[in-house]
Coordinates of C-alpha atoms in Angstrom, one line a residue:
L453 CA -13.9 -3.7 0.5
E454 CA -12.7 -0.8 2.7
T455 CA -15.9 -1.3 4.8
A456 CA -15.1 -5.0 5.2
V457 CA -11.5 -4.3 6.3
I458 CA -12.7 -1.8 8.9
Y459 CA -15.5 -4.0 10.3
S460 CA -13.3 -7.2 10.4
Y461 CA -10.7 -5.3 12.4
L462 CA -13.2 -3.8 14.8
Y463 CA -14.7 -7.2 15.3
E464 CA -11.3 -8.6 16.2
K465 CA -10.8 -5.8 18.8
E466 CA -14.3 -5.4 20.2
K467 CA -16.0 -8.8 19.5
R468 CA -19.3 -7.3 18.4
P469 CA -21.1 -9.9 16.2
D470 CA -22.8 -7.3 14.1
Y471 CA -19.3 -6.0 13.0
A472 CA -18.4 -9.5 11.8
D473 CA -21.8 -9.9 10.0
R474 CA -21.3 -6.7 8.1
A475 CA -17.8 -7.7 7.0
K476 CA -19.0 -11.2 6.0
A477 CA -21.9 -9.7 4.0
V478 CA -19.3 -8.0 1.8
L479 CA -17.3 -11.2 1.3
M480 CA -20.4 -13.2 0.4
T481 CA -21.9 -10.8 -2.1
Y482 CA -18.8 -9.0 -3.6
G483 CA -18.6 -11.4 -6.6
D484 CA -22.2 -11.0 -7.5
Y485 CA -21.6 -7.9 -9.7
R486 CA -20.0 -10.2 -12.3
S487 CA -23.5 -11.3 -13.3
A488 CA -23.9 -7.9 -15.0
Y489 CA -20.9 -8.4 -17.2
P490 CA -22.1 -9.1 -20.8
A491 CA -21.2 -12.6 -22.1
S492 CA -20.3 -11.0 -25.4
S493 CA -17.6 -8.9 -23.7
V494 CA -16.3 -12.0 -21.9
K495 CA -15.6 -13.6 -25.2
L496 CA -13.5 -10.7 -26.3
R497 CA -11.1 -11.2 -23.3
P498 CA -8.7 -14.1 -23.6
D499 CA -7.7 -13.5 -20.0
Y500 CA -11.4 -14.2 -19.0
A501 CA -11.3 -17.7 -20.5
D502 CA -11.9 -19.2 -17.1
G503 CA -14.5 -16.7 -16.1
V504 CA -14.6 -13.1 -15.0
P505 CA -12.4 -12.6 -11.9
A506 CA -14.1 -11.0 -8.9
L507 CA -10.9 -9.3 -7.8
P508 CA -9.2 -8.1 -11.0
D509 CA -7.7 -5.0 -9.5
F510 CA -4.5 -5.6 -7.6
F511 CA -4.7 -2.2 -6.0
T512 CA -7.7 -3.5 -3.9
A513 CA -7.8 -7.3 -4.0
M514 CA -5.7 -7.6 -0.8
R515 CA -8.6 -5.9 1.1
Y516 CA -10.9 -8.8 0.4
I517 CA -8.2 -11.3 1.4
R518 CA -7.4 -9.4 4.6
T519 CA -11.0 -9.5 5.6
Y520 CA -11.3 -13.2 4.8
E521 CA -8.2 -14.0 6.8
T522 CA -9.5 -12.2 9.9
L523 CA -13.0 -13.7 9.8
H524 CA -11.8 -17.2 9.0
R525 CA -9.1 -17.1 11.7
L526 CA -11.7 -16.0 14.3
G527 CA -14.2 -18.7 13.3
R528 CA -16.8 -16.4 11.8
L529 CA -17.2 -18.4 8.5
N530 CA -18.8 -21.8 8.2
A531 CA -17.4 -24.4 5.8
E532 CA -19.6 -23.4 2.9
E533 CA -18.9 -19.7 3.3
A534 CA -15.1 -20.3 3.6
K535 CA -15.1 -22.4 0.5
R536 CA -17.0 -19.7 -1.5
A537 CA -14.6 -17.0 -0.5
E538 CA -11.5 -19.2 -1.0
G539 CA -12.7 -20.0 -4.6
L540 CA -13.1 -16.3 -5.3
I541 CA -9.6 -15.6 -4.0
A542 CA -8.0 -18.4 -5.9
D543 CA -9.6 -17.6 -9.2
S544 CA -8.5 -14.0 -8.8
M545 CA -4.9 -14.9 -8.0
R546 CA -4.9 -17.1 -11.1
Y547 CA -6.0 -14.1 -13.1
L548 CA -3.4 -11.9 -11.4
L549 CA -0.6 -14.2 -12.6
R550 CA -1.6 -14.1 -16.2
T551 CA 0.3 -10.9 -16.7
Q552 CA 3.6 -10.0 -15.1
E553 CA 5.6 -7.1 -13.6
W554 CA 9.1 -6.9 -12.3
G555 CA 11.5 -4.6 -10.4
P556 CA 11.0 -2.3 -7.3
M557 CA 8.0 -0.3 -8.4
N558 CA 4.4 0.2 -7.4
R559 CA 2.8 -2.5 -9.6
S560 CA 5.1 -5.3 -8.7
A561 CA 4.8 -4.4 -5.0
L562 CA 1.0 -4.5 -5.3
R563 CA 1.1 -7.9 -6.8
A564 CA 3.5 -9.1 -4.2
E565 CA 1.2 -7.8 -1.5
C566 CA -1.8 -9.6 -2.9
L567 CA 0.1 -12.8 -3.2
A568 CA 1.5 -12.5 0.4
W569 CA -2.1 -12.2 1.8
A570 CA -3.3 -15.1 -0.3
V571 CA -0.4 -17.3 0.9
R572 CA -1.2 -16.3 4.5
A573 CA -5.0 -16.7 4.2
L574 CA -5.1 -20.0 2.3
P575 CA -2.2 -22.1 3.6
S576 CA -3.7 -25.4 2.4
H577 CA -4.8 -24.4 -1.1
P578 CA -3.2 -26.5 -3.9
D579 CA -2.1 -23.3 -5.7
R580 CA -0.3 -22.0 -2.7
P581 CA 3.2 -23.1 -3.8
R582 CA 2.9 -21.2 -7.0
W583 CA 1.6 -18.1 -5.2
E584 CA 4.5 -18.4 -2.8
M585 CA 7.1 -18.7 -5.5
Q586 CA 5.8 -15.6 -7.3
R587 CA 5.3 -13.8 -4.0
Q588 CA 9.0 -14.3 -3.2
A589 CA 10.2 -13.4 -6.7
L590 CA 8.3 -10.1 -6.7
G591 CA 8.8 -9.4 -3.1
D592 CA 12.6 -9.9 -3.3
D593 CA 12.6 -7.4 -6.2
N594 CA 11.3 -4.8 -3.9
W595 CA 12.6 -5.6 -0.4
G596 CA 15.8 -3.7 0.3
H597 CA 16.0 -2.0 -3.0
W598 CA 15.7 1.5 -4.3
E599 CA 12.3 2.3 -5.9
I600 CA 12.9 2.8 -9.7
E601 CA 10.1 5.3 -10.3
D602 CA 10.7 8.9 -9.7
A603 CA 7.1 10.1 -9.3
T604 CA 5.2 11.2 -6.2
I605 CA 2.1 9.2 -7.0
Y606 CA 4.0 5.9 -7.6
N607 CA 6.4 6.5 -4.7
G608 CA 3.5 6.8 -2.3
I609 CA 1.7 3.7 -3.6
W610 CA 4.9 1.7 -3.5
L611 CA 5.6 2.7 0.1
Y612 CA 2.1 1.9 1.2
S613 CA 2.1 -1.5 -0.6
M614 CA 5.4 -2.4 1.0
L615 CA 3.8 -1.7 4.4
G616 CA 0.9 -4.1 3.5
Y617 CA 3.3 -6.7 2.1
S618 CA 5.5 -6.7 5.2
D619 CA 2.3 -6.7 7.4
A620 CA 1.1 -9.9 5.7
L621 CA 4.4 -11.5 6.4
G622 CA 4.6 -10.3 10.0
R623 CA 7.8 -8.4 9.1
L624 CA 6.9 -4.8 9.4
D625 CA 9.5 -4.0 12.0
E626 CA 12.1 -5.7 9.9
L627 CA 11.2 -3.7 6.8
F628 CA 12.2 -0.5 8.6
Q629 CA 15.6 -2.0 9.4
T630 CA 16.5 -1.8 5.7
P631 CA 18.6 1.2 4.7
E632 CA 16.2 2.1 2.0
M633 CA 13.2 2.6 4.3
A634 CA 15.2 4.6 6.8
Y635 CA 16.4 6.7 3.9
Y636 CA 13.0 7.3 2.5
A637 CA 11.6 8.3 5.9
R638 CA 14.1 11.2 6.0
Y639 CA 14.0 11.9 2.2
Y640 CA 10.3 12.5 1.9
A641 CA 10.1 14.4 5.2
N642 CA 12.7 16.8 3.9
L643 CA 10.7 17.2 0.6
M644 CA 7.6 18.4 2.5
C645 CA 6.5 21.8 1.3
P646 CA 4.6 24.7 2.9
A647 CA 1.3 23.3 1.4
G648 CA 1.6 20.5 3.9
V649 CA 2.3 17.7 1.4
V650 CA 5.1 16.0 -0.5
P651 CA 5.0 18.0 -3.8
D652 CA 4.3 16.4 -7.1
F653 CA 7.3 15.5 -9.3
G654 CA 7.6 13.1 -12.2
D655 CA 4.3 11.3 -13.2
A656 CA 2.2 12.9 -10.5
H657 CA -0.8 15.1 -9.6
W658 CA -0.9 17.8 -7.0
T659 CA -1.9 16.5 -3.5
S660 CA -3.4 13.3 -5.1
N661 CA -2.0 10.7 -2.7
W662 CA -1.3 12.3 0.6
T663 CA -3.1 9.4 2.3
H664 CA -0.3 7.0 1.3
F665 CA 2.4 9.3 2.7
L666 CA 0.3 9.8 5.9
V667 CA 0.4 6.1 6.6
F668 CA 4.0 5.7 5.7
F669 CA 5.1 8.6 7.9
E670 CA 3.2 7.2 10.9
A671 CA 4.8 3.8 10.4
A672 CA 8.2 5.3 10.0
A673 CA 7.9 7.5 13.0
A674 CA 6.9 4.6 15.2
R675 CA 9.7 2.3 14.1
L676 CA 12.5 4.7 13.6
R677 CA 11.5 7.0 16.5
D678 CA 11.7 9.8 14.1
P679 CA 10.2 13.2 15.1
A680 CA 10.4 14.5 11.5
A681 CA 8.3 11.7 10.2
K682 CA 5.8 12.2 12.9
W683 CA 5.7 15.9 12.1
A684 CA 5.1 15.1 8.4
A685 CA 2.2 12.8 9.3
A686 CA 0.7 15.4 11.7
T687 CA 1.1 18.2 9.1
I688 CA -0.6 16.2 6.4
A689 CA -3.5 15.2 8.7
A690 CA -4.0 18.8 9.8
K691 CA -4.0 20.0 6.3
F692 CA -6.3 17.5 4.6
I693 CA -8.5 15.6 7.0
D694 CA -11.9 16.9 7.9
F695 CA -12.9 14.8 10.9
A696 CA -16.4 16.3 10.7
N697 CA -16.9 14.4 7.4
T698 CA -17.4 10.7 8.2
A699 CA -18.6 9.6 4.8
N700 CA -15.2 8.8 3.3
V701 CA -14.8 5.1 3.9
G702 CA -11.6 4.8 1.9
L703 CA -10.0 7.4 4.1
G704 CA -11.3 5.6 7.1
M705 CA -9.4 2.4 6.1
M706 CA -6.2 4.4 5.5
L707 CA -6.6 6.0 9.0
L708 CA -7.1 2.6 10.4
D709 CA -3.7 1.5 8.9
A710 CA -2.1 4.7 10.2
A711 CA -3.4 3.8 13.7
R712 CA -2.3 0.2 13.4
F713 CA 1.2 1.0 12.2
G714 CA 1.8 4.3 14.0
S715 CA 2.4 5.5 17.6
D716 CA 1.7 8.6 19.6
D717 CA 4.9 8.0 21.7
V718 CA 7.0 10.1 19.3
R719 CA 6.8 13.9 19.6
P720 CA 6.6 15.7 16.2
A721 CA 9.3 18.1 15.2
P722 CA 10.2 19.4 11.7
P723 CA 13.5 18.6 10.1
A724 CA 16.4 21.0 10.9
A725 CA 17.7 21.3 7.3
L726 CA 16.9 24.4 5.2
S727 CA 18.1 24.9 1.6
G728 CA 20.3 22.1 0.2
E729 CA 20.5 18.7 -1.5
V730 CA 17.7 16.2 -0.6
M731 CA 19.5 14.1 0.3
E732 CA 22.3 13.3 -2.2
D733 CA 22.9 13.1 -5.9
I734 CA 22.7 9.3 -6.5
V735 CA 19.2 8.3 -5.4
G736 CA 17.3 11.5 -4.4
K737 CA 18.6 14.0 -7.0
K738 CA 16.5 16.8 -5.6
I739 CA 17.5 20.3 -4.4
V740 CA 15.1 22.3 -2.1
F741 CA 15.4 26.0 -1.4
R742 CA 13.4 27.0 1.7
D743 CA 13.5 29.6 4.5
G744 CA 11.5 27.7 7.0
W745 CA 9.0 24.9 7.8
T746 CA 5.8 26.9 8.2
P747 CA 2.8 27.3 5.8
S748 CA 4.0 30.8 5.0
S749 CA 7.6 29.8 4.2
T750 CA 9.1 30.2 0.8
Y751 CA 9.9 26.9 -1.0
L752 CA 11.3 25.8 -4.4
L753 CA 12.0 22.2 -5.5
L754 CA 14.4 21.4 -8.2
N755 CA 14.2 17.8 -9.5
Y756 CA 17.3 17.3 -11.7
R757 CA 17.0 13.5 -11.9
D758 CA 18.3 12.0 -15.1
E759 CA 18.1 8.3 -16.2
G760 CA 21.3 7.3 -14.6
D761 CA 22.2 3.8 -13.6
G762 CA 19.5 3.4 -10.9
G763 CA 17.4 0.4 -11.5
L764 CA 19.0 -0.1 -15.0
N765 CA 18.7 -3.8 -15.0
Y766 CA 15.0 -3.7 -14.1
R767 CA 14.3 -0.9 -16.6
D768 CA 16.2 -2.8 -19.4

């Protein structure tokens, strides 16, 4: 799916037919793997009553829909091909809606992102009104609200998903006009540690999702004209990306989004703050002790976050 996203974008920019053909090959064959799923296992899954969904994973389903939307809009799919892809998308959205999420958190934002792309890509589908209703319900839970998960992994996924969601709606600039996104751009930049990454806290794993923060910092720097966000993006890239290794297609797709959302017009500069509260005791609830912003600096993070009232209605 990452390959398809990349080639469909490159086709739109460079108009090379072989790029469109490579992306279309993924669309037309992606559902074939379902033939290997044992019929006996299908019977054990009540959520598979209408068949095995080709896109059961809402972490990645939007990549198929993004590719379809681009190729269909540019006239690279005939009627039969479009119908095949649309059926696959619709069946998968039907499956996605069989379980539910709520509140400003990574899983509900991912569902909203998938639904937003489906609504955009299939404007005439009979199920579109239901998708739009649920897209709005989940999207409104997340737009202009504080994320209720205090965990580095989930924070990064949520931020990246909100970028994709607003991109599908054509509202990326508007997203960064919300106080929450402006806050998070400064908050996470001020949490950056000498290891060149936002450190792990909560339900997290060391350096596991630096790619999500890389894209977020690039997008934030471009829209907020924020030197600290640009510095954070540049620091992460310098630390973790090996440009001599071109085999990581998933990273390639993330770098594509960083290029799409970012800008090199902002000059990077680290934040000025040293030891202190990051950034206050209501949302952030973090204290950092540091003596500088270099890889050899001393750094200590204290996360004193308790349950509190943040997101209480959603959590209840």
